Amino acid sequence: AVARNNDPHARKLYRDARARGCSDGQALRIVADRCLGILNAMLRTGTTYDPAKWRGRVPEKPGDGRITA
């Protein structure tokens, strides 16, 4: 919920998921999955956070928050 409230890309991801009919919990899961995907990519590549990474593919269904870089 923190990312959803403070990051414009996470907020858009959440709103888009809700507009597609996802419940609040499902939409939050999509945002959390995306955050974890970005964190995993940062750890794997040894890079710092880049907000532009949020602009990747938007998941179509809950639990599909993987990013493509």
Short mmCIF file of N, CA and C in Angstrom, two decimals:
data_model
loop_
_atom_site.label_atom_id
_atom_site.label_comp_id
_atom_site.label_asym_id
_atom_site.label_seq_id
_atom_site.Cartn_x
_atom_site.Cartn_y
_atom_site.Cartn_z
N ALA A 1 0.83 -1.19 0.00
CA ALA A 1 0.00 0.00 0.00
C ALA A 1 0.86 1.25 0.00
N VAL A 2 2.06 1.17 0.57
CA VAL A 2 2.94 2.34 0.59
C VAL A 2 3.34 2.73 -0.83
N ALA A 3 3.74 1.75 -1.65
CA ALA A 3 4.12 2.04 -3.03
C ALA A 3 2.92 2.62 -3.78
N ARG A 4 1.75 2.03 -3.56
CA ARG A 4 0.54 2.50 -4.25
C ARG A 4 0.26 3.96 -3.92
N ASN A 5 0.54 4.37 -2.70
CA ASN A 5 0.25 5.73 -2.28
C ASN A 5 1.33 6.73 -2.66
N ASN A 6 2.57 6.28 -2.83
CA ASN A 6 3.68 7.21 -3.00
C ASN A 6 4.36 7.18 -4.36
N ASP A 7 4.09 6.19 -5.17
CA ASP A 7 4.75 6.09 -6.48
C ASP A 7 3.70 6.20 -7.57
N PRO A 8 3.86 7.16 -8.49
CA PRO A 8 2.82 7.34 -9.52
C PRO A 8 2.65 6.12 -10.42
N HIS A 9 3.70 5.39 -10.70
CA HIS A 9 3.59 4.21 -11.56
C HIS A 9 2.86 3.09 -10.82
N ALA A 10 3.15 2.92 -9.54
CA ALA A 10 2.44 1.91 -8.74
C ALA A 10 0.98 2.29 -8.59
N ARG A 11 0.71 3.56 -8.42
CA ARG A 11 -0.67 4.02 -8.29
C ARG A 11 -1.45 3.72 -9.58
N LYS A 12 -0.82 3.97 -10.73
CA LYS A 12 -1.46 3.68 -12.02
C LYS A 12 -1.67 2.17 -12.18
N LEU A 13 -0.69 1.39 -11.82
CA LEU A 13 -0.80 -0.06 -11.91
C LEU A 13 -1.99 -0.54 -11.07
N TYR A 14 -2.11 -0.01 -9.86
CA TYR A 14 -3.22 -0.36 -8.96
C TYR A 14 -4.56 0.05 -9.57
N ARG A 15 -4.65 1.28 -10.03
CA ARG A 15 -5.91 1.77 -10.60
C ARG A 15 -6.31 0.98 -11.85
N ASP A 16 -5.33 0.66 -12.68
CA ASP A 16 -5.62 -0.12 -13.88
C ASP A 16 -6.13 -1.52 -13.52
N ALA A 17 -5.53 -2.12 -12.51
CA ALA A 17 -5.98 -3.45 -12.07
C ALA A 17 -7.41 -3.38 -11.54
N ARG A 18 -7.69 -2.35 -10.77
CA ARG A 18 -9.05 -2.18 -10.23
C ARG A 18 -10.04 -1.95 -11.37
N ALA A 19 -9.64 -1.18 -12.38
CA ALA A 19 -10.52 -0.91 -13.52
C ALA A 19 -10.80 -2.18 -14.32
N ARG A 20 -9.87 -3.13 -14.30
CA ARG A 20 -10.07 -4.41 -14.98
C ARG A 20 -10.92 -5.37 -14.16
N GLY A 21 -11.34 -4.94 -12.96
CA GLY A 21 -12.22 -5.77 -12.15
C GLY A 21 -11.54 -6.53 -11.03
N CYS A 22 -10.25 -6.30 -10.81
CA CYS A 22 -9.56 -6.97 -9.71
C CYS A 22 -10.05 -6.41 -8.38
N SER A 23 -10.10 -7.26 -7.37
CA SER A 23 -10.45 -6.79 -6.03
C SER A 23 -9.29 -5.96 -5.49
N ASP A 24 -9.53 -5.29 -4.36
CA ASP A 24 -8.47 -4.51 -3.72
C ASP A 24 -7.26 -5.39 -3.42
N GLY A 25 -7.51 -6.57 -2.85
CA GLY A 25 -6.42 -7.48 -2.53
C GLY A 25 -5.65 -7.94 -3.75
N GLN A 26 -6.37 -8.25 -4.83
CA GLN A 26 -5.70 -8.68 -6.06
C GLN A 26 -4.85 -7.55 -6.64
N ALA A 27 -5.40 -6.33 -6.63
CA ALA A 27 -4.66 -5.18 -7.16
C ALA A 27 -3.41 -4.91 -6.33
N LEU A 28 -3.54 -5.01 -5.01
CA LEU A 28 -2.36 -4.82 -4.15
C LEU A 28 -1.33 -5.90 -4.40
N ARG A 29 -1.77 -7.13 -4.66
CA ARG A 29 -0.85 -8.22 -4.96
C ARG A 29 -0.10 -7.95 -6.26
N ILE A 30 -0.79 -7.40 -7.25
CA ILE A 30 -0.14 -7.06 -8.52
C ILE A 30 0.96 -6.02 -8.28
N VAL A 31 0.65 -5.00 -7.47
CA VAL A 31 1.65 -3.97 -7.16
C VAL A 31 2.81 -4.58 -6.39
N ALA A 32 2.51 -5.42 -5.40
CA ALA A 32 3.57 -6.05 -4.60
C ALA A 32 4.45 -6.95 -5.47
N ASP A 33 3.82 -7.71 -6.37
CA ASP A 33 4.59 -8.57 -7.27
C ASP A 33 5.52 -7.74 -8.15
N ARG A 34 5.03 -6.61 -8.63
CA ARG A 34 5.87 -5.74 -9.46
C ARG A 34 7.04 -5.20 -8.64
N CYS A 35 6.77 -4.76 -7.40
CA CYS A 35 7.84 -4.26 -6.52
C CYS A 35 8.90 -5.35 -6.29
N LEU A 36 8.44 -6.56 -6.02
CA LEU A 36 9.38 -7.66 -5.79
C LEU A 36 10.17 -7.99 -7.05
N GLY A 37 9.52 -7.91 -8.20
CA GLY A 37 10.22 -8.15 -9.45
C GLY A 37 11.31 -7.13 -9.70
N ILE A 38 11.02 -5.88 -9.39
CA ILE A 38 12.02 -4.82 -9.55
C ILE A 38 13.15 -5.02 -8.55
N LEU A 39 12.82 -5.34 -7.31
CA LEU A 39 13.85 -5.59 -6.30
C LEU A 39 14.74 -6.76 -6.71
N ASN A 40 14.13 -7.82 -7.20
CA ASN A 40 14.90 -8.98 -7.63
C ASN A 40 15.85 -8.61 -8.77
N ALA A 41 15.35 -7.83 -9.74
CA ALA A 41 16.20 -7.39 -10.85
C ALA A 41 17.35 -6.52 -10.36
N MET A 42 17.07 -5.65 -9.38
CA MET A 42 18.13 -4.80 -8.81
C MET A 42 19.21 -5.64 -8.15
N LEU A 43 18.79 -6.64 -7.38
CA LEU A 43 19.75 -7.50 -6.70
C LEU A 43 20.55 -8.34 -7.71
N ARG A 44 19.87 -8.83 -8.72
CA ARG A 44 20.52 -9.68 -9.72
C ARG A 44 21.54 -8.90 -10.55
N THR A 45 21.21 -7.64 -10.89
CA THR A 45 22.09 -6.84 -11.75
C THR A 45 23.01 -5.90 -10.98
N GLY A 46 22.77 -5.77 -9.67
CA GLY A 46 23.60 -4.86 -8.87
C GLY A 46 23.35 -3.40 -9.19
N THR A 47 22.12 -3.07 -9.60
CA THR A 47 21.79 -1.69 -9.94
C THR A 47 20.92 -1.06 -8.85
N THR A 48 20.76 0.23 -8.93
CA THR A 48 19.90 0.95 -7.99
C THR A 48 18.51 1.12 -8.60
N TYR A 49 17.58 1.57 -7.78
CA TYR A 49 16.19 1.74 -8.21
C TYR A 49 16.09 2.78 -9.33
N ASP A 50 15.36 2.43 -10.37
CA ASP A 50 15.11 3.33 -11.49
C ASP A 50 13.60 3.35 -11.73
N PRO A 51 12.95 4.48 -11.44
CA PRO A 51 11.49 4.54 -11.62
C PRO A 51 11.03 4.21 -13.03
N ALA A 52 11.89 4.36 -14.01
CA ALA A 52 11.51 4.05 -15.39
C ALA A 52 11.20 2.56 -15.56
N LYS A 53 11.68 1.71 -14.67
CA LYS A 53 11.39 0.28 -14.75
C LYS A 53 9.91 -0.01 -14.57
N TRP A 54 9.19 0.90 -13.94
CA TRP A 54 7.75 0.71 -13.77
C TRP A 54 7.02 0.75 -15.10
N ARG A 55 7.64 1.30 -16.10
CA ARG A 55 6.96 1.48 -17.38
C ARG A 55 6.94 0.23 -18.22
N GLY A 56 7.38 -0.90 -17.65
CA GLY A 56 7.38 -2.17 -18.38
C GLY A 56 5.98 -2.70 -18.58
N ARG A 57 5.90 -3.95 -18.92
CA ARG A 57 4.64 -4.62 -19.18
C ARG A 57 3.72 -4.58 -17.97
N VAL A 58 2.45 -4.31 -18.20
CA VAL A 58 1.45 -4.32 -17.14
C VAL A 58 0.83 -5.71 -17.09
N PRO A 59 0.85 -6.36 -15.91
CA PRO A 59 0.28 -7.70 -15.82
C PRO A 59 -1.20 -7.72 -16.13
N GLU A 60 -1.65 -8.77 -16.79
CA GLU A 60 -3.05 -8.90 -17.17
C GLU A 60 -3.88 -9.56 -16.09
N LYS A 61 -3.25 -10.31 -15.20
CA LYS A 61 -4.02 -11.03 -14.19
C LYS A 61 -3.25 -11.02 -12.87
N PRO A 62 -3.92 -11.22 -11.75
CA PRO A 62 -3.24 -11.25 -10.46
C PRO A 62 -2.13 -12.29 -10.43
N GLY A 63 -1.04 -11.94 -9.78
CA GLY A 63 0.08 -12.87 -9.63
C GLY A 63 1.00 -12.88 -10.83
N ASP A 64 0.78 -12.00 -11.80
CA ASP A 64 1.62 -11.96 -12.99
C ASP A 64 2.38 -10.64 -13.02
N GLY A 65 3.04 -10.30 -11.92
CA GLY A 65 3.71 -9.03 -11.79
C GLY A 65 5.15 -9.02 -12.26
N ARG A 66 5.52 -10.00 -13.09
CA ARG A 66 6.90 -10.04 -13.57
C ARG A 66 7.16 -8.85 -14.48
N ILE A 67 8.39 -8.37 -14.44
CA ILE A 67 8.76 -7.27 -15.32
C ILE A 67 9.66 -7.80 -16.43
N THR A 68 9.64 -7.10 -17.53
CA THR A 68 10.57 -7.42 -18.60
C THR A 68 11.50 -6.23 -18.73
N ALA A 69 12.77 -6.50 -18.74
CA ALA A 69 13.73 -5.39 -18.80
C ALA A 69 14.50 -5.43 -20.09
#
